[in-house]
């Protein structure tokens, strides 16, 4: 089955995921994000020791803030680009105060939804890895590496749904409104 715009008659709601309302799940995903961030940061100190002159600290903070703001927009844009490519439906974007999101009214089959979920972490992971590799100065390496840490840890929710949905039948349909996901099964 491909992406559909109207739920087929033989499909019914199986379950719903809403990190805004499910506090236990939100805590689990946020703990996963912290574990990923800690592991990535720990590895970074072995890849390239942190060397920064005290006068560079304010500039690094500004660079990280600017790059982070751009990253969050670009991460959601990639979700939206794939949603639109698979459905032809223009996605909508927003920010809940906790999460930025891209959403769609379309229903995506499992394989397409897993691509939508993982596309930003893979694409930006590769871009940021290249930026880290070509960074001559410790300053720019750590700016890009901290954004990479955000990329990997910030994808905890995407990783969670990827693992959970990959265990479901290939015939499921997923509607991701941005703030919540509903999974539908045939039968």
Short mmCIF file of N, CA and C in Angstrom, two decimals:
data_model
loop_
_atom_site.label_atom_id
_atom_site.label_comp_id
_atom_site.label_asym_id
_atom_site.label_seq_id
_atom_site.Cartn_x
_atom_site.Cartn_y
_atom_site.Cartn_z
N UNK A 1 0.84 -1.17 0.00
CA UNK A 1 0.00 0.00 0.00
C UNK A 1 0.89 1.24 0.00
N UNK A 2 0.44 2.26 -0.64
CA UNK A 2 1.17 3.51 -0.69
C UNK A 2 0.51 4.53 0.22
N UNK A 3 0.99 5.74 0.16
CA UNK A 3 0.38 6.82 0.91
C UNK A 3 -1.03 7.05 0.38
N UNK A 4 -1.96 7.25 1.30
CA UNK A 4 -3.35 7.51 0.90
C UNK A 4 -3.82 8.79 1.57
N UNK A 5 -4.80 9.41 0.95
CA UNK A 5 -5.33 10.66 1.49
C UNK A 5 -6.60 10.46 2.29
N UNK A 6 -7.25 9.33 2.07
CA UNK A 6 -8.46 8.99 2.81
C UNK A 6 -8.27 7.60 3.39
N UNK A 7 -8.59 7.44 4.66
CA UNK A 7 -8.43 6.14 5.32
C UNK A 7 -9.34 5.11 4.66
N UNK A 8 -8.77 3.97 4.21
CA UNK A 8 -9.61 2.93 3.62
C UNK A 8 -10.63 2.40 4.63
N UNK A 9 -11.78 1.95 4.13
CA UNK A 9 -12.88 1.50 5.00
C UNK A 9 -12.49 0.34 5.90
N UNK A 10 -11.61 -0.53 5.44
CA UNK A 10 -11.28 -1.72 6.22
C UNK A 10 -10.21 -1.44 7.29
N UNK A 11 -9.81 -0.18 7.49
CA UNK A 11 -8.82 0.17 8.50
C UNK A 11 -9.48 0.75 9.73
N UNK A 12 -8.90 0.41 10.89
CA UNK A 12 -9.39 0.95 12.16
C UNK A 12 -8.20 1.43 12.99
N UNK A 13 -8.47 2.33 13.92
CA UNK A 13 -7.40 2.85 14.76
C UNK A 13 -6.87 1.75 15.67
N UNK A 14 -5.56 1.58 15.69
CA UNK A 14 -4.91 0.59 16.53
C UNK A 14 -4.41 1.24 17.82
N UNK A 15 -3.68 2.34 17.69
CA UNK A 15 -3.22 3.08 18.87
C UNK A 15 -2.80 4.48 18.47
N UNK A 16 -2.57 5.28 19.48
CA UNK A 16 -2.28 6.70 19.31
C UNK A 16 -1.06 7.05 20.16
N UNK A 17 -0.16 7.86 19.63
CA UNK A 17 1.00 8.33 20.39
C UNK A 17 0.94 9.85 20.45
N UNK A 18 0.97 10.38 21.66
CA UNK A 18 0.95 11.83 21.86
C UNK A 18 1.89 12.15 23.01
N UNK A 19 3.09 12.63 22.69
CA UNK A 19 4.08 12.92 23.72
C UNK A 19 3.69 14.12 24.59
N UNK A 20 2.77 14.93 24.13
CA UNK A 20 2.29 16.04 24.94
C UNK A 20 1.40 15.55 26.08
N UNK A 21 0.65 14.49 25.82
CA UNK A 21 -0.31 13.99 26.81
C UNK A 21 0.19 12.78 27.58
N UNK A 22 1.01 11.94 26.95
CA UNK A 22 1.51 10.73 27.61
C UNK A 22 2.83 11.07 28.32
N UNK A 23 2.72 11.45 29.57
CA UNK A 23 3.88 11.92 30.34
C UNK A 23 4.93 10.82 30.54
N UNK A 24 4.50 9.58 30.74
CA UNK A 24 5.45 8.48 30.92
C UNK A 24 6.28 8.28 29.65
N UNK A 25 5.63 8.27 28.52
CA UNK A 25 6.33 8.10 27.26
C UNK A 25 7.24 9.29 26.98
N UNK A 26 6.76 10.48 27.26
CA UNK A 26 7.59 11.69 27.08
C UNK A 26 8.84 11.61 27.95
N UNK A 27 8.69 11.14 29.17
CA UNK A 27 9.84 10.98 30.06
C UNK A 27 10.82 9.95 29.50
N UNK A 28 10.31 8.82 29.02
CA UNK A 28 11.14 7.78 28.42
C UNK A 28 11.93 8.32 27.22
N UNK A 29 11.26 9.03 26.33
CA UNK A 29 11.91 9.58 25.13
C UNK A 29 12.95 10.62 25.54
N UNK A 30 12.64 11.45 26.52
CA UNK A 30 13.60 12.46 26.97
C UNK A 30 14.80 11.83 27.68
N UNK A 31 14.58 10.76 28.42
CA UNK A 31 15.71 10.04 29.03
C UNK A 31 16.59 9.41 27.96
N UNK A 32 15.96 8.85 26.94
CA UNK A 32 16.71 8.30 25.81
C UNK A 32 17.55 9.40 25.15
N UNK A 33 16.97 10.58 24.98
CA UNK A 33 17.70 11.70 24.40
C UNK A 33 18.91 12.08 25.24
N UNK A 34 18.75 12.09 26.57
CA UNK A 34 19.87 12.42 27.46
C UNK A 34 20.98 11.37 27.39
N UNK A 35 20.61 10.10 27.33
CA UNK A 35 21.60 9.03 27.23
C UNK A 35 22.37 9.15 25.91
N UNK A 36 21.65 9.40 24.82
CA UNK A 36 22.30 9.56 23.51
C UNK A 36 23.24 10.76 23.55
N UNK A 37 22.78 11.89 24.09
CA UNK A 37 23.60 13.10 24.16
C UNK A 37 24.87 12.85 24.97
N UNK A 38 24.73 12.19 26.11
CA UNK A 38 25.90 11.92 26.96
C UNK A 38 26.90 11.02 26.23
N UNK A 39 26.41 10.00 25.56
CA UNK A 39 27.30 9.08 24.84
C UNK A 39 28.01 9.78 23.69
N UNK A 40 27.29 10.59 22.94
CA UNK A 40 27.89 11.30 21.81
C UNK A 40 28.92 12.32 22.31
N UNK A 41 28.58 13.07 23.36
CA UNK A 41 29.54 14.04 23.91
C UNK A 41 30.79 13.35 24.44
N UNK A 42 30.60 12.25 25.14
CA UNK A 42 31.73 11.49 25.67
C UNK A 42 32.67 11.06 24.53
N UNK A 43 32.08 10.55 23.45
CA UNK A 43 32.88 10.13 22.30
C UNK A 43 33.61 11.32 21.68
N UNK A 44 32.98 12.47 21.68
CA UNK A 44 33.58 13.66 21.08
C UNK A 44 34.90 14.05 21.70
N UNK A 45 35.03 13.86 23.00
CA UNK A 45 36.27 14.23 23.67
C UNK A 45 37.43 13.31 23.28
N UNK A 46 37.12 12.12 22.78
CA UNK A 46 38.15 11.23 22.27
C UNK A 46 38.48 11.54 20.81
N UNK A 47 37.47 12.01 20.10
CA UNK A 47 37.68 12.35 18.69
C UNK A 47 38.56 13.60 18.57
N UNK A 48 38.21 14.62 19.37
CA UNK A 48 38.97 15.87 19.32
C UNK A 48 38.87 16.55 20.68
N UNK A 49 39.98 16.64 21.38
CA UNK A 49 39.95 17.31 22.69
C UNK A 49 39.42 18.74 22.56
N UNK A 50 38.71 19.15 23.58
CA UNK A 50 38.10 20.48 23.59
C UNK A 50 39.16 21.51 23.93
N UNK A 51 39.46 22.37 22.99
CA UNK A 51 40.44 23.44 23.19
C UNK A 51 39.78 24.74 22.78
N UNK A 52 39.61 25.62 23.74
CA UNK A 52 38.94 26.88 23.45
C UNK A 52 39.51 27.97 24.34
N UNK A 53 39.95 29.03 23.73
CA UNK A 53 40.42 30.18 24.50
C UNK A 53 39.21 30.86 25.11
N UNK A 54 39.37 31.40 26.30
CA UNK A 54 38.24 32.01 27.01
C UNK A 54 37.59 33.13 26.21
N UNK A 55 38.37 33.85 25.41
CA UNK A 55 37.78 34.94 24.62
C UNK A 55 36.92 34.41 23.46
N UNK A 56 37.10 33.12 23.10
CA UNK A 56 36.28 32.52 22.04
C UNK A 56 34.94 32.00 22.55
N UNK A 57 34.79 31.90 23.87
CA UNK A 57 33.57 31.30 24.43
C UNK A 57 32.29 32.05 24.01
N UNK A 58 32.22 33.39 24.13
CA UNK A 58 30.99 34.07 23.70
C UNK A 58 30.68 33.85 22.22
N UNK A 59 31.71 33.88 21.38
CA UNK A 59 31.50 33.65 19.94
C UNK A 59 30.99 32.23 19.69
N UNK A 60 31.54 31.26 20.42
CA UNK A 60 31.08 29.88 20.25
C UNK A 60 29.62 29.74 20.68
N UNK A 61 29.27 30.37 21.77
CA UNK A 61 27.87 30.31 22.23
C UNK A 61 26.93 30.89 21.18
N UNK A 62 27.29 32.02 20.61
CA UNK A 62 26.45 32.63 19.57
C UNK A 62 26.38 31.74 18.33
N UNK A 63 27.51 31.15 17.93
CA UNK A 63 27.53 30.26 16.77
C UNK A 63 26.65 29.04 17.02
N UNK A 64 26.72 28.48 18.21
CA UNK A 64 25.90 27.31 18.54
C UNK A 64 24.42 27.66 18.56
N UNK A 65 24.08 28.81 19.14
CA UNK A 65 22.66 29.24 19.16
C UNK A 65 22.12 29.44 17.75
N UNK A 66 22.89 30.12 16.91
CA UNK A 66 22.45 30.36 15.53
C UNK A 66 22.34 29.05 14.76
N UNK A 67 23.35 28.20 14.88
CA UNK A 67 23.33 26.92 14.16
C UNK A 67 22.21 26.02 14.68
N UNK A 68 21.95 26.06 15.98
CA UNK A 68 20.86 25.25 16.56
C UNK A 68 19.50 25.70 16.03
N UNK A 69 19.29 27.01 16.00
CA UNK A 69 18.02 27.53 15.49
C UNK A 69 17.81 27.10 14.04
N UNK A 70 18.86 27.23 13.23
CA UNK A 70 18.76 26.80 11.83
C UNK A 70 18.53 25.29 11.75
N UNK A 71 19.23 24.53 12.58
CA UNK A 71 19.09 23.07 12.56
C UNK A 71 17.65 22.64 12.85
N UNK A 72 17.01 23.21 13.88
CA UNK A 72 15.65 22.80 14.24
C UNK A 72 14.68 23.04 13.07
N UNK A 73 14.83 24.16 12.40
CA UNK A 73 13.98 24.46 11.25
C UNK A 73 14.27 23.47 10.12
N UNK A 74 15.54 23.22 9.84
CA UNK A 74 15.92 22.33 8.75
C UNK A 74 15.54 20.87 9.03
N UNK A 75 15.62 20.45 10.30
CA UNK A 75 15.21 19.09 10.67
C UNK A 75 13.73 18.88 10.32
N UNK A 76 12.89 19.79 10.76
CA UNK A 76 11.45 19.66 10.48
C UNK A 76 11.16 19.83 8.99
N UNK A 77 11.93 20.68 8.31
CA UNK A 77 11.75 20.84 6.87
C UNK A 77 11.99 19.53 6.14
N UNK A 78 12.98 18.76 6.57
CA UNK A 78 13.25 17.47 5.92
C UNK A 78 12.07 16.52 6.13
N UNK A 79 11.52 16.46 7.36
CA UNK A 79 10.31 15.65 7.57
C UNK A 79 9.23 16.09 6.57
N UNK A 80 9.01 17.40 6.50
CA UNK A 80 7.96 17.93 5.63
C UNK A 80 8.21 17.67 4.16
N UNK A 81 9.46 17.78 3.72
CA UNK A 81 9.78 17.51 2.32
C UNK A 81 9.43 16.07 1.96
N UNK A 82 9.76 15.14 2.83
CA UNK A 82 9.44 13.73 2.55
C UNK A 82 7.94 13.48 2.66
N UNK A 83 7.26 14.12 3.59
CA UNK A 83 5.80 13.98 3.67
C UNK A 83 5.16 14.43 2.36
N UNK A 84 5.60 15.57 1.89
CA UNK A 84 5.04 16.10 0.65
C UNK A 84 5.41 15.23 -0.55
N UNK A 85 6.65 14.77 -0.61
CA UNK A 85 7.08 13.93 -1.73
C UNK A 85 6.27 12.63 -1.80
N UNK A 86 5.95 12.07 -0.65
CA UNK A 86 5.21 10.80 -0.62
C UNK A 86 3.71 10.96 -0.77
N UNK A 87 3.17 12.14 -0.46
CA UNK A 87 1.71 12.29 -0.46
C UNK A 87 1.19 13.33 -1.43
N UNK A 88 2.02 14.30 -1.79
CA UNK A 88 1.53 15.41 -2.61
C UNK A 88 0.79 16.45 -1.78
N UNK A 89 0.67 16.20 -0.47
CA UNK A 89 -0.05 17.11 0.43
C UNK A 89 0.96 18.02 1.11
N UNK A 90 0.65 19.31 1.10
CA UNK A 90 1.53 20.27 1.76
C UNK A 90 1.50 20.04 3.27
N UNK A 91 2.66 19.84 3.87
CA UNK A 91 2.69 19.63 5.33
C UNK A 91 2.47 20.94 6.07
N UNK A 92 2.17 20.83 7.34
CA UNK A 92 2.08 22.02 8.18
C UNK A 92 3.15 21.91 9.27
N UNK A 93 3.58 23.04 9.76
CA UNK A 93 4.68 23.11 10.73
C UNK A 93 4.22 23.89 11.95
N UNK A 94 4.86 23.59 13.08
CA UNK A 94 4.53 24.33 14.28
C UNK A 94 5.52 24.06 15.40
N UNK A 95 5.23 24.69 16.51
CA UNK A 95 6.06 24.54 17.71
C UNK A 95 5.11 24.52 18.90
N UNK A 96 5.23 23.50 19.75
CA UNK A 96 4.32 23.35 20.88
C UNK A 96 4.83 24.01 22.16
N UNK A 97 6.05 24.48 22.14
CA UNK A 97 6.69 24.96 23.36
C UNK A 97 7.73 23.95 23.83
N UNK A 98 7.50 22.68 23.53
CA UNK A 98 8.46 21.62 23.82
C UNK A 98 9.07 21.04 22.55
N UNK A 99 8.26 20.92 21.52
CA UNK A 99 8.69 20.26 20.31
C UNK A 99 8.34 21.10 19.08
N UNK A 100 9.27 21.13 18.12
CA UNK A 100 8.95 21.62 16.79
C UNK A 100 8.40 20.42 16.03
N UNK A 101 7.55 20.66 15.05
CA UNK A 101 6.98 19.52 14.34
C UNK A 101 6.63 19.87 12.89
N UNK A 102 6.54 18.80 12.10
CA UNK A 102 5.95 18.83 10.77
C UNK A 102 4.83 17.80 10.81
N UNK A 103 3.71 18.12 10.23
CA UNK A 103 2.57 17.20 10.23
C UNK A 103 1.88 17.17 8.89
N UNK A 104 1.04 16.17 8.72
CA UNK A 104 0.31 16.00 7.46
C UNK A 104 -1.03 15.33 7.73
N UNK A 105 -1.97 15.58 6.84
CA UNK A 105 -3.27 14.91 6.93
C UNK A 105 -3.27 13.57 6.21
N UNK A 106 -2.19 13.26 5.49
CA UNK A 106 -2.10 12.01 4.73
C UNK A 106 -1.84 10.82 5.64
N UNK A 107 -2.10 9.63 5.11
CA UNK A 107 -1.83 8.37 5.80
C UNK A 107 -0.68 7.70 5.06
N UNK A 108 0.40 7.39 5.78
CA UNK A 108 1.60 6.83 5.17
C UNK A 108 1.74 5.36 5.53
N UNK A 109 2.14 4.55 4.54
CA UNK A 109 2.40 3.15 4.87
C UNK A 109 3.67 3.08 5.73
N UNK A 110 3.92 1.93 6.31
CA UNK A 110 5.02 1.79 7.27
C UNK A 110 6.37 2.17 6.68
N UNK A 111 6.69 1.65 5.50
CA UNK A 111 8.02 1.91 4.94
C UNK A 111 8.22 3.39 4.65
N UNK A 112 7.22 4.05 4.11
CA UNK A 112 7.36 5.48 3.84
C UNK A 112 7.44 6.28 5.15
N UNK A 113 6.67 5.87 6.13
CA UNK A 113 6.71 6.61 7.38
C UNK A 113 8.07 6.46 8.07
N UNK A 114 8.65 5.29 8.00
CA UNK A 114 9.98 5.10 8.60
C UNK A 114 11.03 5.97 7.90
N UNK A 115 10.89 6.13 6.59
CA UNK A 115 11.79 7.04 5.86
C UNK A 115 11.57 8.47 6.34
N UNK A 116 10.31 8.87 6.46
CA UNK A 116 9.99 10.22 6.95
C UNK A 116 10.60 10.44 8.33
N UNK A 117 10.46 9.45 9.20
CA UNK A 117 10.96 9.58 10.57
C UNK A 117 12.48 9.68 10.63
N UNK A 118 13.17 8.90 9.82
CA UNK A 118 14.64 8.82 9.90
C UNK A 118 15.38 9.78 8.97
N UNK A 119 14.71 10.33 7.99
CA UNK A 119 15.40 11.16 6.99
C UNK A 119 16.21 12.31 7.61
N UNK A 120 15.66 13.09 8.54
CA UNK A 120 16.46 14.20 9.07
C UNK A 120 17.71 13.76 9.82
N UNK A 121 17.61 12.74 10.66
CA UNK A 121 18.78 12.32 11.42
C UNK A 121 19.86 11.75 10.51
N UNK A 122 19.47 11.08 9.43
CA UNK A 122 20.45 10.52 8.49
C UNK A 122 21.05 11.64 7.63
N UNK A 123 20.22 12.45 7.02
CA UNK A 123 20.72 13.50 6.14
C UNK A 123 21.59 14.50 6.90
N UNK A 124 21.07 15.04 8.01
CA UNK A 124 21.84 16.02 8.77
C UNK A 124 23.01 15.37 9.49
N UNK A 125 22.86 14.10 9.84
CA UNK A 125 23.99 13.40 10.45
C UNK A 125 25.17 13.33 9.50
N UNK A 126 24.90 13.04 8.23
CA UNK A 126 25.97 12.99 7.23
C UNK A 126 26.56 14.37 6.98
N UNK A 127 25.70 15.37 6.82
CA UNK A 127 26.18 16.75 6.59
C UNK A 127 27.05 17.20 7.75
N UNK A 128 26.58 16.99 8.97
CA UNK A 128 27.34 17.44 10.14
C UNK A 128 28.62 16.64 10.33
N UNK A 129 28.61 15.36 9.99
CA UNK A 129 29.84 14.56 10.08
C UNK A 129 30.89 15.10 9.11
N UNK A 130 30.47 15.47 7.92
CA UNK A 130 31.41 16.05 6.95
C UNK A 130 31.94 17.39 7.47
N UNK A 131 31.05 18.23 8.01
CA UNK A 131 31.50 19.52 8.55
C UNK A 131 32.50 19.33 9.69
N UNK A 132 32.26 18.35 10.54
CA UNK A 132 33.21 18.06 11.62
C UNK A 132 34.54 17.59 11.04
N UNK A 133 34.48 16.73 10.04
CA UNK A 133 35.70 16.16 9.46
C UNK A 133 36.57 17.20 8.78
N UNK A 134 35.95 18.20 8.18
CA UNK A 134 36.73 19.22 7.46
C UNK A 134 37.05 20.44 8.31
N UNK A 135 36.57 20.46 9.55
CA UNK A 135 36.85 21.60 10.43
C UNK A 135 38.30 21.57 10.87
N UNK A 136 39.01 22.62 10.51
CA UNK A 136 40.42 22.72 10.87
C UNK A 136 40.57 23.16 12.32
N UNK A 137 39.74 24.08 12.75
CA UNK A 137 39.86 24.59 14.11
C UNK A 137 38.99 23.81 15.09
N UNK A 138 39.44 23.77 16.32
CA UNK A 138 38.67 23.14 17.38
C UNK A 138 37.34 23.86 17.57
N UNK A 139 37.37 25.18 17.40
CA UNK A 139 36.17 26.00 17.54
C UNK A 139 35.05 25.46 16.66
N UNK A 140 35.31 25.38 15.34
CA UNK A 140 34.27 24.95 14.41
C UNK A 140 33.95 23.47 14.55
N UNK A 141 34.93 22.65 14.85
CA UNK A 141 34.63 21.24 15.09
C UNK A 141 33.57 21.13 16.19
N UNK A 142 33.79 21.82 17.30
CA UNK A 142 32.87 21.69 18.43
C UNK A 142 31.53 22.35 18.18
N UNK A 143 31.49 23.40 17.38
CA UNK A 143 30.18 23.96 17.00
C UNK A 143 29.39 22.90 16.25
N UNK A 144 30.00 22.31 15.22
CA UNK A 144 29.30 21.29 14.42
C UNK A 144 29.03 20.03 15.23
N UNK A 145 29.96 19.66 16.08
CA UNK A 145 29.78 18.43 16.86
C UNK A 145 28.64 18.59 17.87
N UNK A 146 28.50 19.77 18.45
CA UNK A 146 27.39 19.99 19.38
C UNK A 146 26.05 20.00 18.64
N UNK A 147 26.03 20.48 17.42
CA UNK A 147 24.80 20.40 16.61
C UNK A 147 24.54 18.93 16.25
N UNK A 148 25.60 18.19 15.96
CA UNK A 148 25.44 16.75 15.70
C UNK A 148 24.88 16.04 16.94
N UNK A 149 25.35 16.43 18.11
CA UNK A 149 24.81 15.86 19.35
C UNK A 149 23.32 16.16 19.45
N UNK A 150 22.94 17.37 19.13
CA UNK A 150 21.53 17.76 19.11
C UNK A 150 20.77 16.94 18.08
N UNK A 151 21.37 16.75 16.90
CA UNK A 151 20.75 15.96 15.85
C UNK A 151 20.44 14.54 16.32
N UNK A 152 21.43 13.90 16.92
CA UNK A 152 21.25 12.50 17.33
C UNK A 152 20.35 12.37 18.55
N UNK A 153 20.55 13.21 19.54
CA UNK A 153 19.72 13.10 20.75
C UNK A 153 18.31 13.63 20.50
N UNK A 154 18.21 14.66 19.67
CA UNK A 154 16.89 15.23 19.36
C UNK A 154 16.03 14.31 18.53
N UNK A 155 16.64 13.30 17.94
CA UNK A 155 15.89 12.33 17.14
C UNK A 155 15.40 11.16 17.99
N UNK A 156 15.47 11.27 19.31
CA UNK A 156 15.04 10.17 20.18
C UNK A 156 13.59 9.76 19.90
N UNK A 157 12.72 10.73 19.70
CA UNK A 157 11.32 10.41 19.39
C UNK A 157 11.19 9.70 18.05
N UNK A 158 11.95 10.18 17.07
CA UNK A 158 11.94 9.53 15.75
C UNK A 158 12.48 8.11 15.84
N UNK A 159 13.52 7.92 16.65
CA UNK A 159 14.09 6.58 16.83
C UNK A 159 13.11 5.66 17.56
N UNK A 160 12.43 6.21 18.57
CA UNK A 160 11.44 5.43 19.32
C UNK A 160 10.34 4.92 18.38
N UNK A 161 9.74 5.81 17.57
CA UNK A 161 8.66 5.36 16.70
C UNK A 161 9.18 4.42 15.62
N UNK A 162 10.42 4.62 15.18
CA UNK A 162 10.99 3.71 14.18
C UNK A 162 11.08 2.29 14.73
N UNK A 163 11.59 2.16 15.94
CA UNK A 163 11.69 0.82 16.55
C UNK A 163 10.29 0.24 16.78
N UNK A 164 9.41 1.05 17.31
CA UNK A 164 8.06 0.55 17.62
C UNK A 164 7.29 0.17 16.35
N UNK A 165 7.33 1.04 15.33
CA UNK A 165 6.56 0.78 14.12
C UNK A 165 7.17 -0.32 13.26
N UNK A 166 8.48 -0.50 13.34
CA UNK A 166 9.11 -1.54 12.53
C UNK A 166 8.70 -2.94 12.97
N UNK A 167 8.16 -3.04 14.17
CA UNK A 167 7.67 -4.34 14.69
C UNK A 167 6.23 -4.63 14.28
N UNK A 168 5.58 -3.64 13.69
CA UNK A 168 4.18 -3.77 13.30
C UNK A 168 4.07 -4.32 11.87
N UNK A 169 2.89 -4.80 11.48
CA UNK A 169 2.72 -5.31 10.11
C UNK A 169 3.03 -4.23 9.07
N UNK A 170 3.51 -4.67 7.92
CA UNK A 170 3.84 -3.73 6.84
C UNK A 170 2.62 -2.98 6.33
N UNK A 171 1.45 -3.49 6.62
CA UNK A 171 0.21 -2.91 6.08
C UNK A 171 -0.35 -1.77 6.92
N UNK A 172 0.30 -1.42 8.03
CA UNK A 172 -0.22 -0.32 8.84
C UNK A 172 -0.19 0.99 8.05
N UNK A 173 -1.03 1.91 8.48
CA UNK A 173 -1.01 3.28 7.98
C UNK A 173 -0.79 4.19 9.17
N UNK A 174 0.01 5.23 8.96
CA UNK A 174 0.32 6.17 10.04
C UNK A 174 -0.08 7.56 9.59
N UNK A 175 -0.84 8.23 10.45
CA UNK A 175 -1.14 9.64 10.23
C UNK A 175 -0.43 10.43 11.32
N UNK A 176 0.47 11.30 10.91
CA UNK A 176 1.27 12.12 11.82
C UNK A 176 0.82 13.56 11.68
N UNK A 177 0.06 14.04 12.65
CA UNK A 177 -0.44 15.41 12.59
C UNK A 177 0.59 16.42 13.08
N UNK A 178 1.73 15.91 13.54
CA UNK A 178 2.79 16.79 14.04
C UNK A 178 2.92 16.68 15.54
N UNK A 179 1.82 16.79 16.25
CA UNK A 179 1.87 16.67 17.70
C UNK A 179 1.51 15.27 18.18
N UNK A 180 0.93 14.49 17.29
CA UNK A 180 0.59 13.11 17.66
C UNK A 180 0.55 12.25 16.39
N UNK A 181 0.64 10.93 16.63
CA UNK A 181 0.57 9.96 15.54
C UNK A 181 -0.52 8.95 15.85
N UNK A 182 -1.27 8.58 14.83
CA UNK A 182 -2.26 7.54 14.98
C UNK A 182 -1.91 6.42 14.00
N UNK A 183 -1.91 5.21 14.52
CA UNK A 183 -1.60 4.04 13.71
C UNK A 183 -2.90 3.31 13.44
N UNK A 184 -3.11 2.94 12.16
CA UNK A 184 -4.30 2.24 11.74
C UNK A 184 -3.90 0.89 11.17
N UNK A 185 -4.71 -0.13 11.45
CA UNK A 185 -4.47 -1.48 10.94
C UNK A 185 -5.69 -1.95 10.15
N UNK A 186 -5.41 -2.82 9.20
CA UNK A 186 -6.50 -3.40 8.40
C UNK A 186 -7.19 -4.49 9.20
N UNK A 187 -8.46 -4.67 8.89
CA UNK A 187 -9.16 -5.78 9.51
C UNK A 187 -10.42 -5.44 10.20
#
